[in-house]
Amino acid sequence: MLDLYYWTTPNGHKITIFLEEAGLAYRINPVNIGKGEQFARAFLEISPNNRIPAIVDNEPADGGKPVQLFESGAILLYLADKTRRFIPSDLRGRAEAIQWLFWQMGNLGPMAGQNNHFSNYAVEKLPYAIDRYKNEVNRLYGVLNRRLADRPYAAGDYSIADMAIYPWIVPYERQGQKLEDFPHVKRWLESVRSRPAVVRAYAKAKEINPSQAGIRTAEERAILFGQTAASVAAAAR
Ligand SMILES: N[C@@H](CCC(=O)N[C@@H](CS)C(=O)NCC(=O)O)C(=O)O
């Protein structure tokens, strides 16, 4: 049984999608980031960056002690290698899938995160910051649209690259993007959305956090925004 430390956010969905696709047995340990559970000492032992998702593989392939992992891209790659699924096995195909996985991790995820922050969460609406991140996300949607113009998935067959990208395209409206401008992304989104494992992964999120509410209260904002080294150290318990 694999332990998943999870909250109902895009980076969390990536891993439930993989686990549902692969049919691996897993247990969800909810880490409610709006309540500050990411600062618990026990969680920081597994995820020193105080972010979800994280996993503990209690049955690693080498038969040794449990493997702890944080960072969703590293987790997806580890699980793909463990199961030998959702990553091409040939050298070139594997390199492409890893490349598009890292593209998501280094570009789409961080930019969409900042876009969400300045467009939706920041109390003070700063036009420069909103435009910068909304435009950058728009550029990245364009990159993905071109990539998908002549192939069904980001890299070869459906892979961990698609699983990483998908949860960051689902909220395109909140990202201030119009899917009509990105027809190949739209077709890809619909095809990934209709996969039974993806439907199950998002249903799990509803079970765990039925309201699916974002960050609403002043208390949640104080926990999530403006973190410093000192505030994390003080919150650890
Ligand atoms: N690069 C990290 C980002 C993880 C991340 O930002 N997780 C968010 C939820 S999507 C989180 O745990 N936030 C808690 C906090 O900000 O304290 C990954 O992909 O795993």
PDB file of C-alpha atoms and ligand atoms in Angstrom:
ATOM      1  CA  MET A   1       0.000   0.000   0.000  1.00  0.00           C
ATOM      2  CA  LEU A   2       1.439   3.320  -1.090  1.00  0.00           C
ATOM      3  CA  ASP A   3       0.816   6.416   1.038  1.00  0.00           C
ATOM      4  CA  LEU A   4      -0.161   9.583  -0.804  1.00  0.00           C
ATOM      5  CA  TYR A   5      -0.047  12.936   1.001  1.00  0.00           C
ATOM      6  CA  TYR A   6      -2.550  14.947  -0.880  1.00  0.00           C
ATOM      7  CA  TRP A   7      -4.805  17.938  -1.139  1.00  0.00           C
ATOM      8  CA  THR A   8      -7.354  18.668  -3.836  1.00  0.00           C
ATOM      9  CA  THR A   9      -5.233  20.949  -6.020  1.00  0.00           C
ATOM     10  CA  PRO A  10      -3.719  20.575  -9.512  1.00  0.00           C
ATOM     11  CA  ASN A  11      -0.424  19.196  -8.212  1.00  0.00           C
ATOM     12  CA  GLY A  12      -2.338  16.730  -6.063  1.00  0.00           C
ATOM     13  CA  HIS A  13      -4.540  15.598  -8.972  1.00  0.00           C
ATOM     14  CA  LYS A  14      -1.475  14.644 -11.016  1.00  0.00           C
ATOM     15  CA  ILE A  15      -0.690  11.815  -8.632  1.00  0.00           C
ATOM     16  CA  THR A  16      -4.211  10.501  -8.093  1.00  0.00           C
ATOM     17  CA  ILE A  17      -4.511  10.397 -11.896  1.00  0.00           C
ATOM     18  CA  PHE A  18      -1.377   8.257 -12.141  1.00  0.00           C
ATOM     19  CA  LEU A  19      -2.389   5.947  -9.299  1.00  0.00           C
ATOM     20  CA  GLU A  20      -5.871   5.469 -10.730  1.00  0.00           C
ATOM     21  CA  GLU A  21      -4.472   4.863 -14.219  1.00  0.00           C
ATOM     22  CA  ALA A  22      -1.942   2.324 -12.978  1.00  0.00           C
ATOM     23  CA  GLY A  23      -4.358   0.636 -10.562  1.00  0.00           C
ATOM     24  CA  LEU A  24      -1.824   0.786  -7.719  1.00  0.00           C
ATOM     25  CA  ALA A  25      -3.208   0.325  -4.211  1.00  0.00           C
ATOM     26  CA  TYR A  26      -2.890   3.586  -2.301  1.00  0.00           C
ATOM     27  CA  ARG A  27      -4.077   5.317   0.836  1.00  0.00           C
ATOM     28  CA  ILE A  28      -4.828   9.039   0.804  1.00  0.00           C
ATOM     29  CA  ASN A  29      -3.522  11.059   3.748  1.00  0.00           C
ATOM     30  CA  PRO A  30      -5.252  14.434   3.355  1.00  0.00           C
ATOM     31  CA  VAL A  31      -3.063  17.460   4.102  1.00  0.00           C
ATOM     32  CA  ASN A  32      -5.448  20.402   4.297  1.00  0.00           C
ATOM     33  CA  ILE A  33      -3.198  23.242   3.176  1.00  0.00           C
ATOM     34  CA  GLY A  34      -5.835  25.857   4.038  1.00  0.00           C
ATOM     35  CA  LYS A  35      -5.581  24.732   7.663  1.00  0.00           C
ATOM     36  CA  GLY A  36      -1.772  24.696   7.746  1.00  0.00           C
ATOM     37  CA  GLU A  37      -1.376  20.918   7.927  1.00  0.00           C
ATOM     38  CA  GLN A  38       1.589  21.175   5.534  1.00  0.00           C
ATOM     39  CA  PHE A  39       3.659  22.562   8.423  1.00  0.00           C
ATOM     40  CA  ALA A  40       3.261  19.496  10.641  1.00  0.00           C
ATOM     41  CA  ARG A  41       6.684  18.118  11.565  1.00  0.00           C
ATOM     42  CA  ALA A  42       5.721  14.612  10.487  1.00  0.00           C
ATOM     43  CA  PHE A  43       4.766  15.918   7.048  1.00  0.00           C
ATOM     44  CA  LEU A  44       7.914  18.063   6.754  1.00  0.00           C
ATOM     45  CA  GLU A  45       9.963  14.898   7.293  1.00  0.00           C
ATOM     46  CA  ILE A  46       8.506  13.631   4.011  1.00  0.00           C
ATOM     47  CA  SER A  47       8.036  16.931   2.199  1.00  0.00           C
ATOM     48  CA  PRO A  48      10.628  19.446   3.467  1.00  0.00           C
ATOM     49  CA  ASN A  49       9.284  22.065   1.038  1.00  0.00           C
ATOM     50  CA  ASN A  50       5.947  22.108   2.958  1.00  0.00           C
ATOM     51  CA  ARG A  51       3.993  21.431  -0.210  1.00  0.00           C
ATOM     52  CA  ILE A  52       1.772  18.613  -1.396  1.00  0.00           C
ATOM     53  CA  PRO A  53       1.931  16.130  -3.052  1.00  0.00           C
ATOM     54  CA  ALA A  54       4.283  13.614  -1.446  1.00  0.00           C
ATOM     55  CA  ILE A  55       4.362   9.832  -1.335  1.00  0.00           C
ATOM     56  CA  VAL A  56       5.807   7.025   0.706  1.00  0.00           C
ATOM     57  CA  ASP A  57       6.309   3.847  -1.295  1.00  0.00           C
ATOM     58  CA  ASN A  58       6.189   1.106   1.299  1.00  0.00           C
ATOM     59  CA  GLU A  59       7.095  -1.571  -1.241  1.00  0.00           C
ATOM     60  CA  PRO A  60       9.958  -0.205  -3.339  1.00  0.00           C
ATOM     61  CA  ALA A  61      11.286  -2.347  -6.171  1.00  0.00           C
ATOM     62  CA  ASP A  62      14.639  -2.893  -4.419  1.00  0.00           C
ATOM     63  CA  GLY A  63      12.883  -4.467  -1.417  1.00  0.00           C
ATOM     64  CA  GLY A  64      14.539  -1.929   0.912  1.00  0.00           C
ATOM     65  CA  LYS A  65      13.050   0.519   3.390  1.00  0.00           C
ATOM     66  CA  PRO A  66      10.191   2.784   2.277  1.00  0.00           C
ATOM     67  CA  VAL A  67      11.005   5.491  -0.276  1.00  0.00           C
ATOM     68  CA  GLN A  68       9.787   9.022   0.534  1.00  0.00           C
ATOM     69  CA  LEU A  69       9.347  11.537  -2.261  1.00  0.00           C
ATOM     70  CA  PHE A  70       8.104  15.086  -2.737  1.00  0.00           C
ATOM     71  CA  GLU A  71       7.770  17.195  -5.956  1.00  0.00           C
ATOM     72  CA  SER A  72       5.029  15.995  -8.282  1.00  0.00           C
ATOM     73  CA  GLY A  73       7.329  15.611 -11.322  1.00  0.00           C
ATOM     74  CA  ALA A  74       9.781  13.443  -9.381  1.00  0.00           C
ATOM     75  CA  ILE A  75       6.870  11.383  -8.048  1.00  0.00           C
ATOM     76  CA  LEU A  76       5.397  10.823 -11.528  1.00  0.00           C
ATOM     77  CA  LEU A  77       8.767   9.771 -12.916  1.00  0.00           C
ATOM     78  CA  TYR A  78       9.395   7.439  -9.978  1.00  0.00           C
ATOM     79  CA  LEU A  79       5.975   5.811 -10.355  1.00  0.00           C
ATOM     80  CA  ALA A  80       6.380   5.473 -14.120  1.00  0.00           C
ATOM     81  CA  ASP A  81       9.729   3.736 -13.597  1.00  0.00           C
ATOM     82  CA  LYS A  82       8.287   1.565 -10.829  1.00  0.00           C
ATOM     83  CA  THR A  83       5.363   0.353 -12.921  1.00  0.00           C
ATOM     84  CA  ARG A  84       7.072   0.679 -16.336  1.00  0.00           C
ATOM     85  CA  ARG A  85       3.941   2.423 -17.501  1.00  0.00           C
ATOM     86  CA  PHE A  86       3.040   5.832 -18.916  1.00  0.00           C
ATOM     87  CA  ILE A  87       6.580   6.538 -20.086  1.00  0.00           C
ATOM     88  CA  PRO A  88       8.050   5.304 -23.357  1.00  0.00           C
ATOM     89  CA  SER A  89      10.701   2.625 -22.906  1.00  0.00           C
ATOM     90  CA  ASP A  90      12.903   3.663 -25.839  1.00  0.00           C
ATOM     91  CA  LEU A  91      15.629   6.239 -25.258  1.00  0.00           C
ATOM     92  CA  ARG A  92      14.205   8.972 -27.504  1.00  0.00           C
ATOM     93  CA  GLY A  93      10.601   8.557 -26.468  1.00  0.00           C
ATOM     94  CA  ARG A  94      11.582   8.581 -22.807  1.00  0.00           C
ATOM     95  CA  ALA A  95      13.646  11.750 -23.287  1.00  0.00           C
ATOM     96  CA  GLU A  96      10.669  13.491 -24.939  1.00  0.00           C
ATOM     97  CA  ALA A  97       8.256  12.538 -22.184  1.00  0.00           C
ATOM     98  CA  ILE A  98      10.698  13.739 -19.522  1.00  0.00           C
ATOM     99  CA  GLN A  99      11.213  16.968 -21.458  1.00  0.00           C
ATOM    100  CA  TRP A 100       7.478  17.749 -21.532  1.00  0.00           C
ATOM    101  CA  LEU A 101       7.128  16.737 -17.900  1.00  0.00           C
ATOM    102  CA  PHE A 102       9.860  19.232 -16.997  1.00  0.00           C
ATOM    103  CA  TRP A 103       8.257  21.829 -19.251  1.00  0.00           C
ATOM    104  CA  GLN A 104       5.153  21.592 -17.103  1.00  0.00           C
ATOM    105  CA  MET A 105       7.126  21.618 -13.865  1.00  0.00           C
ATOM    106  CA  GLY A 106       9.332  24.551 -14.787  1.00  0.00           C
ATOM    107  CA  ASN A 107       6.911  26.657 -16.819  1.00  0.00           C
ATOM    108  CA  LEU A 108       3.192  25.951 -16.894  1.00  0.00           C
ATOM    109  CA  GLY A 109       2.864  25.074 -13.197  1.00  0.00           C
ATOM    110  CA  PRO A 110       4.755  28.035 -11.721  1.00  0.00           C
ATOM    111  CA  MET A 111       3.326  30.598 -14.173  1.00  0.00           C
ATOM    112  CA  ALA A 112      -0.257  29.358 -13.784  1.00  0.00           C
ATOM    113  CA  GLY A 113       0.238  29.380 -10.000  1.00  0.00           C
ATOM    114  CA  GLN A 114       1.352  33.013 -10.038  1.00  0.00           C
ATOM    115  CA  ASN A 115      -1.429  33.905 -12.482  1.00  0.00           C
ATOM    116  CA  ASN A 116      -3.968  32.375 -10.124  1.00  0.00           C
ATOM    117  CA  HIS A 117      -2.457  34.266  -7.228  1.00  0.00           C
ATOM    118  CA  PHE A 118      -2.421  37.721  -8.784  1.00  0.00           C
ATOM    119  CA  SER A 119      -5.643  37.365 -10.824  1.00  0.00           C
ATOM    120  CA  ASN A 120      -7.822  35.584  -8.282  1.00  0.00           C
ATOM    121  CA  TYR A 121      -6.366  35.686  -4.774  1.00  0.00           C
ATOM    122  CA  ALA A 122      -4.450  38.929  -4.334  1.00  0.00           C
ATOM    123  CA  VAL A 123      -6.582  41.519  -2.546  1.00  0.00           C
ATOM    124  CA  GLU A 124      -4.662  44.302  -4.222  1.00  0.00           C
ATOM    125  CA  LYS A 125      -5.206  43.952  -7.978  1.00  0.00           C
ATOM    126  CA  LEU A 126      -1.889  44.788  -9.610  1.00  0.00           C
ATOM    127  CA  PRO A 127      -2.361  45.190 -13.386  1.00  0.00           C
ATOM    128  CA  TYR A 128       1.341  44.690 -14.154  1.00  0.00           C
ATOM    129  CA  ALA A 129       1.513  41.374 -12.272  1.00  0.00           C
ATOM    130  CA  ILE A 130      -1.846  40.165 -13.614  1.00  0.00           C
ATOM    131  CA  ASP A 131      -0.878  40.943 -17.219  1.00  0.00           C
ATOM    132  CA  ARG A 132       2.571  39.448 -16.896  1.00  0.00           C
ATOM    133  CA  TYR A 133       1.378  36.057 -15.665  1.00  0.00           C
ATOM    134  CA  LYS A 134      -1.800  35.888 -17.742  1.00  0.00           C
ATOM    135  CA  ASN A 135       0.270  36.609 -20.869  1.00  0.00           C
ATOM    136  CA  GLU A 136       2.900  34.097 -19.899  1.00  0.00           C
ATOM    137  CA  VAL A 137       0.219  31.413 -19.384  1.00  0.00           C
ATOM    138  CA  ASN A 138      -1.265  32.407 -22.745  1.00  0.00           C
ATOM    139  CA  ARG A 139       2.144  31.940 -24.364  1.00  0.00           C
ATOM    140  CA  LEU A 140       2.496  28.515 -22.739  1.00  0.00           C
ATOM    141  CA  TYR A 141      -0.971  27.429 -23.884  1.00  0.00           C
ATOM    142  CA  GLY A 142       0.223  28.419 -27.365  1.00  0.00           C
ATOM    143  CA  VAL A 143       3.352  26.258 -26.983  1.00  0.00           C
ATOM    144  CA  LEU A 144       1.202  23.293 -25.979  1.00  0.00           C
ATOM    145  CA  ASN A 145      -1.254  23.958 -28.803  1.00  0.00           C
ATOM    146  CA  ARG A 146       1.560  23.829 -31.376  1.00  0.00           C
ATOM    147  CA  ARG A 147       2.946  20.672 -29.807  1.00  0.00           C
ATOM    148  CA  LEU A 148      -0.438  18.964 -30.013  1.00  0.00           C
ATOM    149  CA  ALA A 149      -1.173  20.084 -33.577  1.00  0.00           C
ATOM    150  CA  ASP A 150       0.240  16.909 -35.149  1.00  0.00           C
ATOM    151  CA  ARG A 151       0.060  14.332 -32.348  1.00  0.00           C
ATOM    152  CA  PRO A 152      -2.582  13.079 -29.909  1.00  0.00           C
ATOM    153  CA  TYR A 153      -0.551  13.513 -26.709  1.00  0.00           C
ATOM    154  CA  ALA A 154       2.364  15.581 -25.476  1.00  0.00           C
ATOM    155  CA  ALA A 155       4.959  12.840 -26.042  1.00  0.00           C
ATOM    156  CA  GLY A 156       4.146   9.562 -27.777  1.00  0.00           C
ATOM    157  CA  ASP A 157       1.265   7.703 -26.157  1.00  0.00           C
ATOM    158  CA  TYR A 158      -0.615   9.135 -23.183  1.00  0.00           C
ATOM    159  CA  SER A 159       2.093   9.578 -20.541  1.00  0.00           C
ATOM    160  CA  ILE A 160       3.146  11.216 -17.290  1.00  0.00           C
ATOM    161  CA  ALA A 161       3.685  14.415 -19.312  1.00  0.00           C
ATOM    162  CA  ASP A 162      -0.058  14.589 -20.053  1.00  0.00           C
ATOM    163  CA  MET A 163      -0.892  13.752 -16.442  1.00  0.00           C
ATOM    164  CA  ALA A 164       1.274  16.651 -15.261  1.00  0.00           C
ATOM    165  CA  ILE A 165      -0.140  19.140 -17.768  1.00  0.00           C
ATOM    166  CA  TYR A 166      -3.834  18.254 -17.626  1.00  0.00           C
ATOM    167  CA  PRO A 167      -4.728  19.602 -14.141  1.00  0.00           C
ATOM    168  CA  TRP A 168      -3.265  22.967 -15.129  1.00  0.00           C
ATOM    169  CA  ILE A 169      -5.439  23.227 -18.246  1.00  0.00           C
ATOM    170  CA  VAL A 170      -8.683  22.201 -16.506  1.00  0.00           C
ATOM    171  CA  PRO A 171      -8.995  25.644 -14.809  1.00  0.00           C
ATOM    172  CA  TYR A 172      -8.427  27.571 -18.081  1.00  0.00           C
ATOM    173  CA  GLU A 173     -11.221  30.011 -17.278  1.00  0.00           C
ATOM    174  CA  ARG A 174      -9.675  30.987 -13.955  1.00  0.00           C
ATOM    175  CA  GLN A 175      -6.447  31.361 -15.890  1.00  0.00           C
ATOM    176  CA  GLY A 176      -8.144  33.946 -18.122  1.00  0.00           C
ATOM    177  CA  GLN A 177      -7.727  31.773 -21.228  1.00  0.00           C
ATOM    178  CA  LYS A 178     -10.173  30.912 -24.030  1.00  0.00           C
ATOM    179  CA  LEU A 179      -9.982  27.356 -25.289  1.00  0.00           C
ATOM    180  CA  GLU A 180     -11.314  28.361 -28.717  1.00  0.00           C
ATOM    181  CA  ASP A 181      -7.937  30.018 -29.256  1.00  0.00           C
ATOM    182  CA  PHE A 182      -6.218  26.669 -28.688  1.00  0.00           C
ATOM    183  CA  PRO A 183      -8.180  24.028 -30.659  1.00  0.00           C
ATOM    184  CA  HIS A 184      -5.573  21.270 -30.296  1.00  0.00           C
ATOM    185  CA  VAL A 185      -5.425  21.799 -26.554  1.00  0.00           C
ATOM    186  CA  LYS A 186      -9.236  21.664 -26.469  1.00  0.00           C
ATOM    187  CA  ARG A 187      -9.338  18.332 -28.306  1.00  0.00           C
ATOM    188  CA  TRP A 188      -6.586  16.915 -26.040  1.00  0.00           C
ATOM    189  CA  LEU A 189      -8.329  18.199 -22.878  1.00  0.00           C
ATOM    190  CA  GLU A 190     -11.555  16.467 -23.876  1.00  0.00           C
ATOM    191  CA  SER A 191      -9.786  13.217 -24.622  1.00  0.00           C
ATOM    192  CA  VAL A 192      -7.915  13.175 -21.278  1.00  0.00           C
ATOM    193  CA  ARG A 193     -11.035  14.288 -19.385  1.00  0.00           C
ATOM    194  CA  SER A 194     -13.006  11.310 -20.678  1.00  0.00           C
ATOM    195  CA  ARG A 195     -10.544   8.715 -19.363  1.00  0.00           C
ATOM    196  CA  PRO A 196     -12.204   6.685 -16.601  1.00  0.00           C
ATOM    197  CA  ALA A 197      -9.122   6.946 -14.348  1.00  0.00           C
ATOM    198  CA  VAL A 198      -9.161  10.746 -14.664  1.00  0.00           C
ATOM    199  CA  VAL A 199     -12.867  10.812 -13.793  1.00  0.00           C
ATOM    200  CA  ARG A 200     -12.128   8.648 -10.722  1.00  0.00           C
ATOM    201  CA  ALA A 201      -9.229  10.856  -9.650  1.00  0.00           C
ATOM    202  CA  TYR A 202     -11.384  13.990  -9.703  1.00  0.00           C
ATOM    203  CA  ALA A 203     -14.205  12.133  -7.927  1.00  0.00           C
ATOM    204  CA  LYS A 204     -11.722  11.299  -5.132  1.00  0.00           C
ATOM    205  CA  ALA A 205     -11.027  15.013  -4.771  1.00  0.00           C
ATOM    206  CA  LYS A 206     -14.746  15.673  -4.269  1.00  0.00           C
ATOM    207  CA  GLU A 207     -14.941  12.978  -1.601  1.00  0.00           C
ATOM    208  CA  ILE A 208     -12.064  14.505   0.325  1.00  0.00           C
ATOM    209  CA  ASN A 209     -12.980  18.158  -0.081  1.00  0.00           C
ATOM    210  CA  PRO A 210     -16.678  18.198  -1.016  1.00  0.00           C
ATOM    211  CA  SER A 211     -17.014  21.965  -1.336  1.00  0.00           C
ATOM    212  CA  GLN A 212     -13.902  22.152  -3.604  1.00  0.00           C
ATOM    213  CA  ALA A 213     -13.670  25.704  -2.362  1.00  0.00           C
ATOM    214  CA  GLY A 214     -10.491  27.608  -3.064  1.00  0.00           C
ATOM    215  CA  ILE A 215      -8.834  29.902  -0.548  1.00  0.00           C
ATOM    216  CA  ARG A 216     -11.582  32.074   0.859  1.00  0.00           C
ATOM    217  CA  THR A 217     -11.087  33.091   4.458  1.00  0.00           C
ATOM    218  CA  ALA A 218      -8.656  35.580   5.976  1.00  0.00           C
ATOM    219  CA  GLU A 219      -7.278  32.745   8.085  1.00  0.00           C
ATOM    220  CA  GLU A 220      -6.523  30.621   5.001  1.00  0.00           C
ATOM    221  CA  ARG A 221      -4.870  33.557   3.278  1.00  0.00           C
ATOM    222  CA  ALA A 222      -2.688  34.221   6.312  1.00  0.00           C
ATOM    223  CA  ILE A 223      -1.595  30.574   6.325  1.00  0.00           C
ATOM    224  CA  LEU A 224      -0.866  30.313   2.622  1.00  0.00           C
ATOM    225  CA  PHE A 225       0.413  33.694   1.549  1.00  0.00           C
ATOM    226  CA  GLY A 226       3.482  35.525   2.795  1.00  0.00           C
ATOM    227  CA  GLN A 227       5.237  32.432   4.150  1.00  0.00           C
ATOM    228  CA  THR A 228       8.823  32.980   5.266  1.00  0.00           C
ATOM    229  CA  ALA A 229      11.480  30.662   6.678  1.00  0.00           C
ATOM    230  CA  ALA A 230      10.628  31.978  10.137  1.00  0.00           C
ATOM    231  CA  SER A 231       6.852  31.591   9.730  1.00  0.00           C
ATOM    232  CA  VAL A 232       7.251  27.979   8.566  1.00  0.00           C
ATOM    233  CA  ALA A 233       9.581  27.211  11.474  1.00  0.00           C
ATOM    234  CA  ALA A 234       7.111  28.794  13.909  1.00  0.00           C
ATOM    235  CA  ALA A 235       4.163  26.861  12.450  1.00  0.00           C
ATOM    236  CA  ALA A 236       5.965  23.473  12.551  1.00  0.00           C
ATOM    237  CA  ARG A 237       4.514  21.354  15.322  1.00  0.00           C
TER     238      ARG A 237
HETATM  239  N1  LIG B   1       6.654  22.053  -7.485  1.00  0.00           N
HETATM  240  C1  LIG B   1       5.774  21.479  -6.500  1.00  0.00           C
HETATM  241  C2  LIG B   1       4.680  22.464  -6.166  1.00  0.00           C
HETATM  242  C3  LIG B   1       3.756  21.916  -5.117  1.00  0.00           C
HETATM  243  C4  LIG B   1       2.752  22.966  -4.641  1.00  0.00           C
HETATM  244  O1  LIG B   1       2.893  24.175  -4.913  1.00  0.00           O
HETATM  245  N2  LIG B   1       1.754  22.501  -3.900  1.00  0.00           N
HETATM  246  C5  LIG B   1       0.766  23.406  -3.340  1.00  0.00           C
HETATM  247  C6  LIG B   1      -0.631  22.940  -3.688  1.00  0.00           C
HETATM  248  S1  LIG B   1      -0.859  22.863  -5.454  1.00  0.00           S
HETATM  249  C7  LIG B   1       0.905  23.415  -1.823  1.00  0.00           C
HETATM  250  O2  LIG B   1       1.158  22.391  -1.219  1.00  0.00           O
HETATM  251  N3  LIG B   1       0.756  24.579  -1.193  1.00  0.00           N
HETATM  252  C8  LIG B   1       0.884  24.669   0.231  1.00  0.00           C
HETATM  253  C9  LIG B   1       1.451  25.988   0.670  1.00  0.00           C
HETATM  254  O3  LIG B   1       1.565  26.905  -0.162  1.00  0.00           O
HETATM  255  O4  LIG B   1       1.809  26.109   1.856  1.00  0.00           O
HETATM  256  C10 LIG B   1       5.187  20.170  -7.042  1.00  0.00           C
HETATM  257  O5  LIG B   1       4.912  20.121  -8.236  1.00  0.00           O
HETATM  258  O6  LIG B   1       5.022  19.218  -6.259  1.00  0.00           O
END
